[in-house]
Short mmCIF file of C-alpha atoms in Angstrom, two decimals:
data_model
loop_
_atom_site.label_atom_id
_atom_site.label_comp_id
_atom_site.label_asym_id
_atom_site.label_seq_id
_atom_site.Cartn_x
_atom_site.Cartn_y
_atom_site.Cartn_z
CA MET A 301 261.31 304.59 -26.13
CA TRP A 302 258.42 303.13 -28.06
CA ARG A 303 260.96 301.69 -30.57
CA ASP A 304 262.45 299.02 -27.54
CA ARG A 305 259.06 298.77 -26.38
CA LYS A 306 259.43 295.15 -27.53
CA THR A 307 262.83 293.89 -25.74
CA SER A 308 263.19 296.47 -22.72
CA ALA A 309 261.22 296.31 -19.99
CA MET A 310 261.95 299.95 -17.99
CA SER A 311 260.73 301.51 -21.79
CA LEU A 312 257.26 300.10 -21.44
CA LEU A 313 257.27 301.70 -17.69
CA MET A 314 258.32 304.77 -18.85
CA ILE A 315 255.72 304.78 -21.56
CA ASN A 316 253.55 303.76 -19.03
CA LEU A 317 254.08 306.90 -16.94
CA ALA A 318 253.91 308.75 -19.71
CA VAL A 319 250.24 307.71 -21.37
CA VAL A 320 249.19 308.00 -17.11
CA ASP A 321 250.75 311.30 -16.96
CA THR A 322 249.06 312.36 -19.65
CA LEU A 323 246.01 311.41 -18.77
CA ILE A 324 245.98 312.74 -15.15
CA LEU A 325 246.97 316.26 -16.39
CA PHE A 326 243.78 315.67 -19.38
CA ILE A 327 241.74 315.19 -16.83
CA TRP A 328 242.35 317.70 -14.71
CA THR A 329 242.47 320.79 -17.33
CA SER A 330 238.56 320.01 -18.60
CA GLN A 331 237.51 319.60 -14.16
CA THR A 332 239.58 322.56 -12.82
CA ALA A 333 241.32 324.86 -15.34
CA ILE A 334 238.58 325.08 -17.86
CA PRO A 335 235.68 326.01 -15.04
CA ALA A 336 238.56 328.73 -13.77
CA PHE A 337 238.57 330.38 -17.04
CA CYS A 338 234.97 330.24 -17.47
CA ASN A 339 234.84 331.95 -13.44
CA TYR A 340 237.13 334.60 -14.35
CA PHE A 341 235.86 335.43 -17.95
CA LYS A 342 232.07 334.94 -16.79
CA GLY A 343 231.28 333.17 -19.82
CA CYS A 344 231.19 329.58 -20.97
CA GLN A 345 226.92 329.50 -20.69
CA LEU A 346 227.09 325.66 -22.07
CA TYR A 347 230.01 324.76 -20.16
CA ASN A 348 228.12 325.90 -17.01
CA ARG A 349 225.25 323.71 -17.98
CA ILE A 350 226.76 320.65 -18.61
CA LYS A 351 229.90 321.15 -16.27
CA PRO A 352 227.23 319.30 -13.28
CA ALA A 353 227.56 316.28 -15.74
CA PHE A 354 231.35 316.37 -16.12
CA SER A 355 231.60 316.70 -11.84
CA VAL A 356 230.02 313.25 -11.76
CA TYR A 357 231.52 311.30 -14.48
CA GLY A 358 234.77 313.35 -15.05
CA TRP A 359 235.63 313.43 -10.95
CA PRO A 360 235.71 309.65 -11.24
CA PHE A 361 237.95 309.19 -13.56
CA ALA A 362 240.70 312.42 -12.20
CA THR A 363 240.55 309.68 -9.01
CA THR A 364 241.39 306.90 -11.25
CA PHE A 365 244.05 307.59 -13.51
CA GLN A 366 245.85 309.51 -10.15
CA LEU A 367 245.50 306.08 -8.38
CA MET A 368 246.74 304.68 -11.99
CA GLY A 369 249.82 307.05 -11.78
CA THR A 370 250.28 306.26 -8.56
CA TRP A 371 251.21 302.77 -8.59
CA SER A 372 252.75 303.23 -11.80
CA ILE A 373 255.68 305.39 -10.00
CA VAL A 374 255.44 302.07 -7.56
CA SER A 375 255.95 300.11 -10.34
CA ILE A 376 258.37 301.57 -12.37
CA THR A 377 260.21 302.37 -8.67
CA PHE A 378 259.98 298.55 -7.16
CA SER A 379 261.67 297.73 -10.64
CA ARG A 380 264.40 299.76 -10.44
CA PHE A 381 265.10 298.43 -6.83
CA VAL A 382 265.13 294.83 -8.10
CA SER A 383 267.87 295.25 -10.57
CA VAL A 384 269.96 297.53 -8.51
CA CYS A 385 269.40 295.64 -4.85
CA TRP A 386 268.72 292.35 -5.96
CA PRO A 387 270.19 291.88 -8.94
CA SER A 388 269.79 287.55 -9.08
CA ARG A 389 266.08 288.25 -8.88
CA ALA A 390 265.96 290.15 -11.99
CA SER A 391 265.68 288.48 -14.70
CA HIS A 392 262.98 286.25 -13.19
CA LEU A 393 261.48 289.57 -11.41
CA ASN A 394 261.95 292.58 -14.64
CA ASN A 395 261.94 290.29 -17.42
CA ARG A 396 259.08 291.51 -19.89
CA ARG A 397 256.05 289.47 -19.08
CA GLN A 398 256.68 290.18 -15.72
CA VAL A 399 256.19 293.78 -15.98
CA LEU A 400 253.82 293.58 -18.41
CA ILE A 401 251.65 291.63 -16.01
CA ARG A 402 252.07 293.47 -13.52
CA THR A 403 251.21 296.65 -15.09
CA LEU A 404 248.18 295.19 -16.18
CA VAL A 405 247.18 293.54 -13.21
CA LEU A 406 247.63 296.94 -10.88
CA HIS A 407 245.68 299.05 -13.69
CA VAL A 408 242.63 296.66 -13.87
CA ALA A 409 242.73 296.96 -9.62
CA CYS A 410 242.40 300.53 -9.62
CA ILE A 411 239.72 300.31 -12.02
CA VAL A 412 237.83 297.54 -9.86
CA PHE A 413 238.83 299.65 -6.71
CA SER A 414 237.88 303.18 -8.45
CA SER A 415 234.51 301.74 -9.41
CA LEU A 416 232.60 302.90 -6.77
CA ARG A 417 233.54 306.69 -7.23
CA PHE A 418 230.86 306.07 -10.11
CA ALA A 419 228.00 305.17 -7.64
CA GLU A 420 228.38 308.17 -5.76
CA ALA A 421 226.66 310.92 -7.33
CA HIS A 422 224.06 310.98 -10.19
CA ILE A 423 222.74 313.81 -12.91
CA VAL A 424 218.58 314.84 -12.15
CA TYR A 425 217.30 317.69 -14.10
CA ASP A 426 214.76 321.01 -12.76
CA ASP A 427 211.48 321.64 -13.65
CA LYS A 428 213.23 324.23 -16.43
CA GLY A 429 215.93 321.21 -18.13
CA ASN A 430 218.79 322.32 -15.97
CA MET A 431 220.82 319.75 -14.42
CA LEU A 432 221.25 319.43 -10.97
CA ILE A 433 223.73 316.73 -8.91
CA ARG A 434 222.57 314.07 -6.69
CA LYS A 435 223.34 311.91 -4.01
CA THR A 436 223.42 308.36 -4.20
CA ALA A 437 221.70 306.10 -1.02
CA LEU A 438 225.56 304.87 -0.72
CA ALA A 439 227.47 308.36 -1.24
CA ALA A 440 224.99 308.96 1.83
CA SER A 441 225.81 305.70 4.04
CA GLU A 442 227.70 305.91 6.57
CA ILE A 443 229.83 303.12 6.62
CA PHE A 444 230.86 304.33 2.59
CA ARG A 445 231.94 307.52 3.58
CA TYR A 446 234.39 306.59 6.61
CA VAL A 447 235.65 303.40 5.21
CA TYR A 448 235.58 303.28 1.83
CA THR A 449 236.18 306.65 0.98
CA LEU A 450 238.35 307.93 3.98
CA ALA A 451 239.78 304.72 5.27
CA LEU A 452 240.39 302.24 2.56
CA TYR A 453 240.84 305.16 0.03
CA TYR A 454 243.77 306.99 2.66
CA PHE A 455 244.91 303.00 2.77
CA ILE A 456 245.43 302.08 -0.65
CA THR A 457 246.01 305.91 -2.63
CA TYR A 458 248.27 307.14 0.09
CA LEU A 459 249.54 305.31 3.16
CA LEU A 460 250.86 302.03 1.52
CA PRO A 461 252.23 303.39 -1.67
CA LEU A 462 253.99 306.13 -0.10
CA SER A 463 255.20 303.43 3.01
CA LEU A 464 256.51 301.60 -0.02
CA LEU A 465 258.17 304.07 -2.15
CA ILE A 466 260.03 305.78 0.76
CA TYR A 467 261.57 302.12 1.40
CA PHE A 468 262.88 301.54 -2.12
CA THR A 469 264.16 305.22 -2.08
CA VAL A 470 266.01 304.98 1.02
CA ARG A 471 267.57 301.17 -0.39
CA LEU A 472 268.63 303.40 -3.85
CA SER A 473 269.34 306.25 -2.50
CA THR A 474 272.56 304.32 0.01
CA ASN A 475 273.08 301.82 -3.16
CA LEU A 476 273.58 305.03 -5.57
CA LYS A 477 276.17 306.55 -2.90
CA GLU A 478 278.39 303.04 -3.23
CA MET A 479 278.37 303.28 -6.50
CA ASN A 480 278.96 307.69 -7.03
CA LYS A 481 282.77 306.18 -4.35
CA LYS A 482 283.40 304.28 -7.82
CA ARG A 483 282.01 306.36 -10.29
CA GLN A 484 285.90 306.85 -12.32
CA GLU A 485 285.91 302.71 -12.74
CA MET A 486 282.71 302.32 -14.24
CA THR A 487 282.16 301.95 -17.69
CA LYS A 488 279.67 304.20 -19.68
CA LYS A 489 276.84 301.62 -19.59
CA ALA A 490 276.64 301.59 -15.88
CA LYS A 491 276.80 305.48 -15.29
CA GLU A 492 274.05 305.64 -17.43
CA ARG A 493 272.12 302.98 -14.96
CA SER A 494 273.61 305.15 -11.83
CA ASP A 495 272.26 308.81 -14.03
CA LEU A 496 268.20 306.70 -14.54
CA THR A 497 268.33 305.53 -10.96
CA LEU A 498 268.94 308.91 -9.84
CA SER A 499 266.42 310.49 -12.08
CA LEU A 500 264.10 307.90 -11.00
CA VAL A 501 264.99 309.02 -6.86
CA ILE A 502 264.28 312.87 -7.69
CA VAL A 503 261.56 311.51 -9.89
CA VAL A 504 259.78 310.26 -5.78
CA VAL A 505 261.02 312.47 -3.92
CA ILE A 506 259.27 315.25 -5.82
CA PHE A 507 255.86 312.58 -6.14
CA ILE A 508 256.08 311.84 -2.47
CA PHE A 509 256.39 315.90 -1.57
CA CYS A 510 253.43 316.89 -3.78
CA GLN A 511 251.09 314.16 -2.70
CA LEU A 512 251.55 315.70 0.60
CA PHE A 513 248.69 318.27 -0.21
CA ASN A 514 246.27 316.87 -1.51
CA PRO A 515 245.10 314.20 1.84
CA ILE A 516 244.71 317.50 3.75
CA ARG A 517 242.81 319.23 0.52
CA ARG A 518 240.62 315.80 1.23
CA VAL A 519 239.91 316.35 4.68
CA PHE A 520 239.02 319.92 4.09
CA PHE A 521 236.03 318.83 1.82
CA VAL A 522 235.37 315.89 4.24
CA MET A 523 234.87 318.44 7.55
CA TYR A 524 234.21 321.56 5.95
CA CYS A 525 230.97 322.85 4.14
CA PRO A 526 231.65 324.74 1.20
CA ILE A 527 230.89 328.55 2.49
CA THR A 528 233.80 328.23 4.37
CA LEU A 529 236.00 326.74 0.81
CA ARG A 530 235.18 329.73 -0.64
CA CYS A 531 237.52 331.78 -2.46
CA GLY A 532 239.41 334.51 0.35
CA THR A 533 239.76 332.21 2.57
CA PRO A 534 242.86 330.44 3.62
CA ARG A 535 241.59 326.89 3.09
CA PHE A 536 240.45 327.97 -0.33
CA TYR A 537 243.99 328.96 -1.41
CA PHE A 538 245.30 325.88 0.71
CA ILE A 539 243.56 323.60 -1.28
CA SER A 540 243.70 325.47 -4.59
CA TRP A 541 247.94 324.84 -4.34
CA ALA A 542 246.98 321.29 -3.34
CA VAL A 543 245.47 320.64 -7.27
CA ILE A 544 248.55 322.47 -8.29
CA PHE A 545 251.12 320.16 -6.79
CA VAL A 546 249.27 317.70 -8.28
CA ASN A 547 249.59 318.83 -12.16
CA LEU A 548 252.64 319.98 -11.66
CA ASN A 549 253.62 316.33 -10.35
CA SER A 550 252.50 314.69 -13.50
CA ALA A 551 254.20 317.54 -15.46
CA CYS A 552 257.52 317.59 -14.20
CA ASN A 553 258.88 314.02 -15.32
CA PHE A 554 259.69 314.20 -18.62
CA PHE A 555 261.78 317.24 -17.92
CA ILE A 556 263.82 315.57 -14.39
CA PHE A 557 264.37 312.99 -16.42
CA CYS A 558 265.94 315.07 -19.39
CA LEU A 559 267.69 317.03 -16.68
CA CYS A 560 269.35 314.38 -14.86
CA SER A 561 269.72 311.21 -17.29
CA PRO A 562 271.96 311.95 -20.13
CA GLY A 563 270.79 308.79 -21.98
CA PHE A 564 267.49 309.94 -21.97
CA ARG A 565 268.75 313.32 -23.27
CA ARG A 566 270.54 311.65 -25.86
CA GLN A 567 268.05 309.44 -27.46
CA LEU A 568 266.10 313.38 -27.28
CA LYS A 569 268.07 314.73 -29.30
CA GLN A 570 268.44 311.77 -31.68
CA ILE A 571 264.97 311.31 -32.24
CA ILE A 572 264.56 315.92 -32.50
CA ALA A 573 267.53 315.71 -34.85
CA LYS A 574 265.81 313.11 -36.67
CA ARG A 575 262.51 315.17 -37.32
CA GLY A 576 264.27 318.13 -38.67
CA GLN A 577 266.22 316.55 -40.97
CA ILE A 578 265.39 318.23 -44.68
CA GLU A 579 265.42 315.08 -47.54
CA PRO A 580 267.36 316.72 -50.39
CA LEU A 581 264.90 317.26 -53.31
CA GLY A 582 267.15 314.58 -55.52
CA LEU A 583 266.33 312.00 -53.25
CA SER A 584 262.76 312.77 -53.07
CA MET A 585 262.22 312.91 -56.74
CA THR A 586 263.49 309.45 -57.08
CA VAL A 587 261.13 308.21 -54.66
CA ASN A 588 258.41 309.97 -55.88
CA ASN A 589 259.09 308.61 -58.91
#
């Protein structure tokens, strides 16, 4: 998609989604996969020493990236919704400049909203120089806990985006059914657009399913003490599966587009074929000389 970023708004949105998904996978790997391996193999003394710093500074980044990922899905779905359901407004709402501005505004808003997460905890050192996590006065406030952490966070991260996605997806699915009735009469380009819409609908459906577990997981952390969330308890396994689904959601988008979009598949094959080409020895020597 990189070569079309200056001419295609959809390519710009796809690149943005790929970057955000990669950031989400990277931060979740550092926060969950590495500690899990360390606990299993009973090693990683260095990591265990700096683990509190990863928790204090890593989790706010994870929250920020996840929020950016959620609204990136909303942005790309809205763009497709405009193209399919509001074609008369597509030239205004879906031009490259508008899409770029919309993406930047959403990312800045996500960063501003998540900035309070960085003020929830800080690092202190005991007499032996070990790192300890301490909550700040802001995090200890009941108003912050219930207004920001629960009410506002759930509204901005789950309720509002999921409501928009459900509305957009229902409208796109209805339009897709009507288009499929006339598929034999459609041009090749129109079929590719229809396949792109189908791919996006599947991405959104999987996103909604995977995100349903995370809000319940966060409620468990608020309602129950850490002892009841230890390994062996049903809540522990539910929380683990919630984390798996968050990662699965970010990891599967590429494969969905590969399976459901022939146009995307064709471009991928062209890239692989180009990378696999070997230059003739004579041509290579001529270029070097």
